[in-house]
Each structure stands twice: as structure tokens, then as C-alpha cells.
Amino acid sequence: MNKENEFFSKDFEFEDLVKKAKRRSIIKMVLISLVISVIVLFGLYFIGDTVMKMKMEKETDLDSAWNGVMGANIEKRGGIFNYSLTSATAKTKLVKVVGGVPIPWGEQEKVFTIFGSSRLISNNGPSGLGYSDDERIPMYYEGERVVEFFHPQVNYKQIFDDRKLLNVIDDNKVVEMAFSFDDGYSIEEVNEVFKEQLAWYWVDTFSKDQIENDNNFNKDKNFRDATIHGFQAYGFSYNRNAETYSASNFISILERVKEDGGDYQEDADRIITNITNQGEIKLEPQNLKIIGVIVTGKPSDLIKFSDESMIRGATLGATTDQY
């Protein structure tokens, strides 16, 4: 069939208009989809960024609170926040105050993402160097000795007494020393003896099962005694200006973390259970059993405790120049 016999003739101009309309429609749909995608992505980013900041605020606050109850004579001193497009890093500096002199004690670093995750990316612990048959391998951190504690109800193969070292340390130094007691004492009893040099209280947070396990472990001659390093100890700082507040603050932190403490919630619940003997006694300052302390000062200031009968063991900690 030739063109003269075709029933309908082709309209090329109309076809061009239809093609142009289709192209404009496709371009319009692509642009609309692009704009919607940008809005959605921006919205998701905004939500993620908001959630990240809320999570970071909550977790750093909890970390700061927990630093107030865990770690012998370790204090938080400020934090630094670094932000990127999809994450943020929180760095917290820690110090020990020894005889009024702050000693850097490392830092904790945590990274948060807009996807709701967080992780600790640096938290170095103490380390020691020696041989398996050495009588003692002291632990060090940041170039300084790490204190050790001895629980009054745990039997050890050997209990160290570093008070003799006070006689050979220059009196221009200030030192930190951990005293472990032969029993649990009240805050008032401890203050009466150590108040002038007191820096930190070690609270008995052990369960009967923990004590039994440590005793069984220490019977094994193939292993060293299960002493408590300063990083593992729970307690609170001595506040010369508000002695009562220190113990009350320790309790408040535990109660708060127990209710909504994230990674620390289980530990807080366990500690409260142990302190209160599974709820038999109230969680109050007068019911806290102090089983050790950190004292600081010049060697001549600490020598006066050389014959104190309540001290079961003594370990040297950080030392630094007084000036």
C-alpha cells in the first residue's frame, strides 16, 4: 500500500511534540525524585545527628558519673568533643591528685556515629614486666606505679607492705599509697585516723561468692594472688569541705546508674545488692564498710602510719615532685 492509499497519514510534527512532552515529564519526575531524595536524606541525617548528640550527651554523662565511683583516686578533668560529617569523638582526660599535684592518668576516647552506635577506641590498662617466678611484678600505668588492695576476708600468699619505701624516697616528692584494712570500718573511724592525708575511700562491694572464689583462686600455687588493682576498685574521693556529701554522692550515682545506666547498669545493681546484703540493710553512708584508703603527701607525712594496727597491707602508687 502506497502513501496515496493510506487511511491515516502520519503527523510528524505531532509525534515530535509527544516526544518532547515525554522528555519534559521524565526530566520533571527525575528532578522531583532528586529533590525528595535530598529532603529525605537531609531529614535522616538531621535525625541521626540529633540522636547521636543525645546519645553522646547521655553516655559521656554516665561515663563521667561512673568515673566518680570506679578507680582509686582517679578524677575526670574536662572533655574534648571533635565532630565530623557522620561521627563525633569524645575525649576525657583523667588525673590523679597526689599531695595537691595533678598527675596525668591517661584519657578515655569514645566515638559516636549518626547510625546510633558508639564504641570505646582507647582505654589502655596497666602493665608489668617480669618473670613467672618473680616474687612480685608491680604494675605501671603512664610510667607510675599502680596501687593494689587486699580484701580483709581474702587469704593471700603474700601481702605487700611498701611503707618501708617511705624511708628512701626524697622528701621533696609527694607520693600516693594504698592502705588495705584488716576489717570493714565506718567513715568516721577512718577519718579519725587518716583525715589529714586522706584522698579516697575503698568501699567493700564484694559478695560472699566473690570472696569465696578469690580464696579458692589464691590456693592455686600456679597463679599469682587475685589482688585488686586501683582500676578495679570502687569507692569515692574524700572531700575536705563536704565530708558527708562524698558518701551521699557515691550512693546517688549508684542509684541513678541502676535505674538507667546503660553499660554500667548491671554493675551498679550488683554493687548495691552486695552493699545492702540483698536488701537487708539500707543503702546509707553509715552502712558503707570502708576496707581501704588512698593517702597522699610527702613521705614524712605518711611515715606516721607505719605502726597503724588497722592496716593489713600497703602498696605504693604514683609519685611526683612536690614543686
mmCIF file of N, CA and C in Angstrom, residues 214-289:
data_model
loop_
_atom_site.group_PDB
_atom_site.id
_atom_site.type_symbol
_atom_site.label_atom_id
_atom_site.label_comp_id
_atom_site.label_asym_id
_atom_site.label_seq_id
_atom_site.Cartn_x
_atom_site.Cartn_y
_atom_site.Cartn_z
ATOM 1 N N ASP A 214 37.779 -15.832 95.176
ATOM 2 C CA ASP A 214 39.139 -15.310 95.302
ATOM 3 C C ASP A 214 39.972 -16.190 96.236
ATOM 4 N N ASN A 215 39.369 -16.646 97.322
ATOM 5 C CA ASN A 215 40.090 -17.532 98.243
ATOM 6 C C ASN A 215 40.472 -18.835 97.562
ATOM 7 N N ASN A 216 39.550 -19.399 96.782
ATOM 8 C CA ASN A 216 39.850 -20.646 96.067
ATOM 9 C C ASN A 216 40.924 -20.424 95.014
ATOM 10 N N PHE A 217 40.869 -19.294 94.312
ATOM 11 C CA PHE A 217 41.862 -18.984 93.283
ATOM 12 C C PHE A 217 43.243 -18.832 93.903
ATOM 13 N N ASN A 218 43.307 -18.170 95.047
ATOM 14 C CA ASN A 218 44.606 -17.912 95.673
ATOM 15 C C ASN A 218 45.258 -19.174 96.244
ATOM 16 N N LYS A 219 44.481 -20.254 96.371
ATOM 17 C CA LYS A 219 45.054 -21.516 96.849
ATOM 18 C C LYS A 219 45.880 -22.206 95.774
ATOM 19 N N ASP A 220 45.637 -21.831 94.536
ATOM 20 C CA ASP A 220 46.353 -22.457 93.418
ATOM 21 C C ASP A 220 47.766 -21.880 93.337
ATOM 22 N N LYS A 221 48.753 -22.698 93.523
ATOM 23 C CA LYS A 221 50.145 -22.246 93.536
ATOM 24 C C LYS A 221 50.642 -21.855 92.144
ATOM 25 N N ASN A 222 49.893 -22.213 91.119
ATOM 26 C CA ASN A 222 50.323 -21.897 89.756
ATOM 27 C C ASN A 222 49.959 -20.471 89.337
ATOM 28 N N PHE A 223 49.184 -19.773 90.166
ATOM 29 C CA PHE A 223 48.742 -18.425 89.809
ATOM 30 C C PHE A 223 49.103 -17.436 90.917
ATOM 31 N N ARG A 224 49.261 -16.182 90.501
ATOM 32 C CA ARG A 224 49.504 -15.119 91.473
ATOM 33 C C ARG A 224 48.206 -14.779 92.182
ATOM 34 N N ASP A 225 48.340 -14.174 93.341
ATOM 35 C CA ASP A 225 47.164 -13.792 94.120
ATOM 36 C C ASP A 225 46.252 -12.846 93.344
ATOM 37 N N ALA A 226 44.963 -12.983 93.593
ATOM 38 C CA ALA A 226 43.973 -12.128 92.935
ATOM 39 C C ALA A 226 43.799 -10.838 93.734
ATOM 40 N N THR A 227 44.816 -9.989 93.669
ATOM 41 C CA THR A 227 44.711 -8.692 94.338
ATOM 42 C C THR A 227 43.828 -7.763 93.499
ATOM 43 N N ILE A 228 43.418 -6.637 94.092
ATOM 44 C CA ILE A 228 42.561 -5.672 93.408
ATOM 45 C C ILE A 228 43.402 -4.475 93.009
ATOM 46 N N HIS A 229 43.572 -4.275 91.706
ATOM 47 C CA HIS A 229 44.300 -3.096 91.244
ATOM 48 C C HIS A 229 43.411 -1.855 91.345
ATOM 49 N N GLY A 230 44.042 -0.708 91.418
ATOM 50 C CA GLY A 230 43.295 0.533 91.588
ATOM 51 C C GLY A 230 42.224 0.763 90.549
ATOM 52 N N PHE A 231 42.443 0.290 89.317
ATOM 53 C CA PHE A 231 41.468 0.465 88.245
ATOM 54 C C PHE A 231 40.176 -0.307 88.529
ATOM 55 N N GLN A 232 40.283 -1.368 89.341
ATOM 56 C CA GLN A 232 39.144 -2.256 89.585
ATOM 57 C C GLN A 232 38.375 -1.906 90.855
ATOM 58 N N ALA A 233 38.891 -0.992 91.648
ATOM 59 C CA ALA A 233 38.311 -0.713 92.964
ATOM 60 C C ALA A 233 37.182 0.309 92.876
ATOM 61 N N TYR A 234 36.192 0.150 93.748
ATOM 62 C CA TYR A 234 35.061 1.076 93.831
ATOM 63 C C TYR A 234 35.131 1.863 95.130
ATOM 64 N N GLY A 235 34.823 3.151 95.024
ATOM 65 C CA GLY A 235 34.840 3.989 96.217
ATOM 66 C C GLY A 235 34.555 5.428 95.857
ATOM 67 N N PHE A 236 35.006 6.337 96.705
ATOM 68 C CA PHE A 236 34.732 7.759 96.453
ATOM 69 C C PHE A 236 35.826 8.615 97.079
ATOM 70 N N SER A 237 35.971 9.808 96.535
ATOM 71 C CA SER A 237 37.014 10.735 96.986
ATOM 72 C C SER A 237 36.644 11.382 98.306
ATOM 73 N N TYR A 238 37.664 11.702 99.070
ATOM 74 C CA TYR A 238 37.464 12.450 100.307
ATOM 75 C C TYR A 238 37.331 13.929 99.967
ATOM 76 N N ASN A 239 36.264 14.530 100.442
ATOM 77 C CA ASN A 239 36.016 15.951 100.211
ATOM 78 C C ASN A 239 36.153 16.677 101.537
ATOM 79 N N ARG A 240 37.243 17.405 101.684
ATOM 80 C CA ARG A 240 37.524 18.073 102.958
ATOM 81 C C ARG A 240 36.443 19.090 103.327
ATOM 82 N N ASN A 241 35.853 19.704 102.307
ATOM 83 C CA ASN A 241 34.854 20.745 102.568
ATOM 84 C C ASN A 241 33.439 20.201 102.733
ATOM 85 N N ALA A 242 33.217 18.958 102.329
ATOM 86 C CA ALA A 242 31.872 18.384 102.437
ATOM 87 C C ALA A 242 31.995 16.871 102.600
ATOM 88 N N GLU A 243 32.423 16.446 103.781
ATOM 89 C CA GLU A 243 32.684 15.029 104.025
ATOM 90 C C GLU A 243 31.434 14.175 103.822
ATOM 91 N N THR A 244 30.300 14.637 104.326
ATOM 92 C CA THR A 244 29.059 13.869 104.217
ATOM 93 C C THR A 244 28.606 13.754 102.775
ATOM 94 N N TYR A 245 28.816 14.820 102.004
ATOM 95 C CA TYR A 245 28.372 14.833 100.606
ATOM 96 C C TYR A 245 29.060 13.751 99.787
ATOM 97 N N SER A 246 30.326 13.465 100.055
ATOM 98 C CA SER A 246 31.087 12.486 99.267
ATOM 99 C C SER A 246 30.417 11.121 99.290
ATOM 100 N N ALA A 247 30.067 10.632 100.464
ATOM 101 C CA ALA A 247 29.418 9.321 100.586
ATOM 102 C C ALA A 247 28.024 9.347 99.977
ATOM 103 N N SER A 248 27.282 10.429 100.215
ATOM 104 C CA SER A 248 25.931 10.553 99.656
ATOM 105 C C SER A 248 25.974 10.597 98.136
ATOM 106 N N ASN A 249 26.982 11.267 97.580
ATOM 107 C CA ASN A 249 27.129 11.340 96.127
ATOM 108 C C ASN A 249 27.445 9.968 95.548
ATOM 109 N N PHE A 250 28.272 9.197 96.232
ATOM 110 C CA PHE A 250 28.590 7.823 95.820
ATOM 111 C C PHE A 250 27.310 6.998 95.719
ATOM 112 N N ILE A 251 26.456 7.111 96.717
ATOM 113 C CA ILE A 251 25.194 6.365 96.740
ATOM 114 C C ILE A 251 24.257 6.862 95.641
ATOM 115 N N SER A 252 24.192 8.176 95.462
ATOM 116 C CA SER A 252 23.310 8.751 94.435
ATOM 117 C C SER A 252 23.698 8.280 93.042
ATOM 118 N N ILE A 253 25.001 8.196 92.776
ATOM 119 C CA ILE A 253 25.465 7.726 91.466
ATOM 120 C C ILE A 253 25.046 6.278 91.242
ATOM 121 N N LEU A 254 25.228 5.448 92.254
ATOM 122 C CA LEU A 254 24.850 4.042 92.124
ATOM 123 C C LEU A 254 23.354 3.897 91.851
ATOM 124 N N GLU A 255 22.532 4.639 92.574
ATOM 125 C CA GLU A 255 21.083 4.552 92.402
ATOM 126 C C GLU A 255 20.660 5.059 91.029
ATOM 127 N N ARG A 256 21.277 6.118 90.608
ATOM 128 C CA ARG A 256 20.941 6.684 89.290
ATOM 129 C C ARG A 256 21.324 5.736 88.171
ATOM 130 N N VAL A 257 22.529 5.173 88.252
ATOM 131 C CA VAL A 257 23.005 4.276 87.200
ATOM 132 C C VAL A 257 22.206 2.971 87.196
ATOM 133 N N LYS A 258 21.773 2.537 88.369
ATOM 134 C CA LYS A 258 20.957 1.331 88.440
ATOM 135 C C LYS A 258 19.652 1.495 87.658
ATOM 136 N N GLU A 259 19.084 2.698 87.698
ATOM 137 C CA GLU A 259 17.818 2.957 87.018
ATOM 138 C C GLU A 259 17.985 3.065 85.506
ATOM 139 N N ASP A 260 19.029 3.727 85.064
ATOM 140 C CA ASP A 260 19.221 3.934 83.629
ATOM 141 C C ASP A 260 20.700 4.162 83.359
ATOM 142 N N GLY A 261 21.464 3.086 83.466
ATOM 143 C CA GLY A 261 22.898 3.237 83.401
ATOM 144 C C GLY A 261 23.590 2.622 82.219
ATOM 145 N N GLY A 262 22.828 2.214 81.203
ATOM 146 C CA GLY A 262 23.473 1.669 80.012
ATOM 147 C C GLY A 262 24.394 0.511 80.347
ATOM 148 N N ASP A 263 25.633 0.591 79.910
ATOM 149 C CA ASP A 263 26.607 -0.483 80.112
ATOM 150 C C ASP A 263 26.943 -0.699 81.588
ATOM 151 N N TYR A 264 26.706 0.304 82.441
ATOM 152 C CA TYR A 264 27.074 0.187 83.848
ATOM 153 C C TYR A 264 25.923 -0.266 84.741
ATOM 154 N N GLN A 265 24.747 -0.412 84.172
ATOM 155 C CA GLN A 265 23.547 -0.691 84.957
ATOM 156 C C GLN A 265 23.675 -1.988 85.754
ATOM 157 N N GLU A 266 24.156 -3.030 85.108
ATOM 158 C CA GLU A 266 24.293 -4.329 85.776
ATOM 159 C C GLU A 266 25.295 -4.250 86.923
ATOM 160 N N ASP A 267 26.411 -3.539 86.714
ATOM 161 C CA ASP A 267 27.414 -3.395 87.769
ATOM 162 C C ASP A 267 26.853 -2.629 88.957
ATOM 163 N N ALA A 268 26.122 -1.553 88.684
ATOM 164 C CA ALA A 268 25.540 -0.758 89.768
ATOM 165 C C ALA A 268 24.555 -1.593 90.576
ATOM 166 N N ASP A 269 23.734 -2.384 89.896
ATOM 167 C CA ASP A 269 22.762 -3.240 90.580
ATOM 168 C C ASP A 269 23.485 -4.262 91.462
ATOM 169 N N ARG A 270 24.550 -4.841 90.934
ATOM 170 C CA ARG A 270 25.314 -5.832 91.696
ATOM 171 C C ARG A 270 25.947 -5.197 92.935
ATOM 172 N N ILE A 271 26.521 -4.010 92.781
ATOM 173 C CA ILE A 271 27.179 -3.339 93.900
ATOM 174 C C ILE A 271 26.178 -2.997 94.995
ATOM 175 N N ILE A 272 25.030 -2.465 94.608
ATOM 176 C CA ILE A 272 24.001 -2.126 95.596
ATOM 177 C C ILE A 272 23.534 -3.375 96.331
ATOM 178 N N THR A 273 23.342 -4.458 95.578
ATOM 179 C CA THR A 273 22.913 -5.722 96.194
ATOM 180 C C THR A 273 23.935 -6.201 97.219
ATOM 181 N N ASN A 274 25.224 -6.092 96.879
ATOM 182 C CA ASN A 274 26.274 -6.547 97.790
ATOM 183 C C ASN A 274 26.399 -5.651 99.021
ATOM 184 N N ILE A 275 26.328 -4.339 98.813
ATOM 185 C CA ILE A 275 26.462 -3.415 99.943
ATOM 186 C C ILE A 275 25.305 -3.589 100.930
ATOM 187 N N THR A 276 24.110 -3.775 100.401
ATOM 188 C CA THR A 276 22.920 -3.881 101.258
ATOM 189 C C THR A 276 22.635 -5.313 101.698
ATOM 190 N N ASN A 277 23.536 -6.239 101.347
ATOM 191 C CA ASN A 277 23.335 -7.648 101.676
ATOM 192 C C ASN A 277 21.970 -8.122 101.180
ATOM 193 N N GLN A 278 21.736 -7.862 99.887
ATOM 194 C CA GLN A 278 20.498 -8.236 99.192
ATOM 195 C C GLN A 278 19.268 -7.571 99.803
ATOM 196 N N GLY A 279 19.443 -6.303 100.173
ATOM 197 C CA GLY A 279 18.315 -5.512 100.653
ATOM 198 C C GLY A 279 18.039 -5.606 102.134
ATOM 199 N N GLU A 280 18.900 -6.311 102.876
ATOM 200 C CA GLU A 280 18.655 -6.462 104.320
ATOM 201 C C GLU A 280 18.955 -5.181 105.094
ATOM 202 N N ILE A 281 19.880 -4.360 104.572
ATOM 203 C CA ILE A 281 20.191 -3.081 105.222
ATOM 204 C C ILE A 281 20.016 -1.952 104.219
ATOM 205 N N LYS A 282 19.836 -0.740 104.696
ATOM 206 C CA LYS A 282 19.600 0.399 103.819
ATOM 207 C C LYS A 282 20.897 0.872 103.183
ATOM 208 N N LEU A 283 20.756 1.425 101.986
ATOM 209 C CA LEU A 283 21.910 1.996 101.292
ATOM 210 C C LEU A 283 22.118 3.416 101.801
ATOM 211 N N GLU A 284 22.852 3.534 102.887
ATOM 212 C CA GLU A 284 23.099 4.824 103.545
ATOM 213 C C GLU A 284 24.575 4.950 103.882
ATOM 214 N N PRO A 285 25.089 6.200 103.974
ATOM 215 C CA PRO A 285 26.514 6.389 104.261
ATOM 216 C C PRO A 285 27.000 5.647 105.500
ATOM 217 N N GLN A 286 26.189 5.609 106.539
ATOM 218 C CA GLN A 286 26.622 4.957 107.780
ATOM 219 C C GLN A 286 26.721 3.435 107.651
ATOM 220 N N ASN A 287 26.149 2.883 106.569
ATOM 221 C CA ASN A 287 26.216 1.433 106.371
ATOM 222 C C ASN A 287 27.300 1.013 105.390
ATOM 223 N N LEU A 288 28.049 1.977 104.866
ATOM 224 C CA LEU A 288 29.163 1.644 103.977
ATOM 225 C C LEU A 288 30.330 1.119 104.799
ATOM 226 N N LYS A 289 30.916 0.020 104.349
ATOM 227 C CA LYS A 289 32.090 -0.529 105.016
ATOM 228 C C LYS A 289 33.333 -0.105 104.240
#
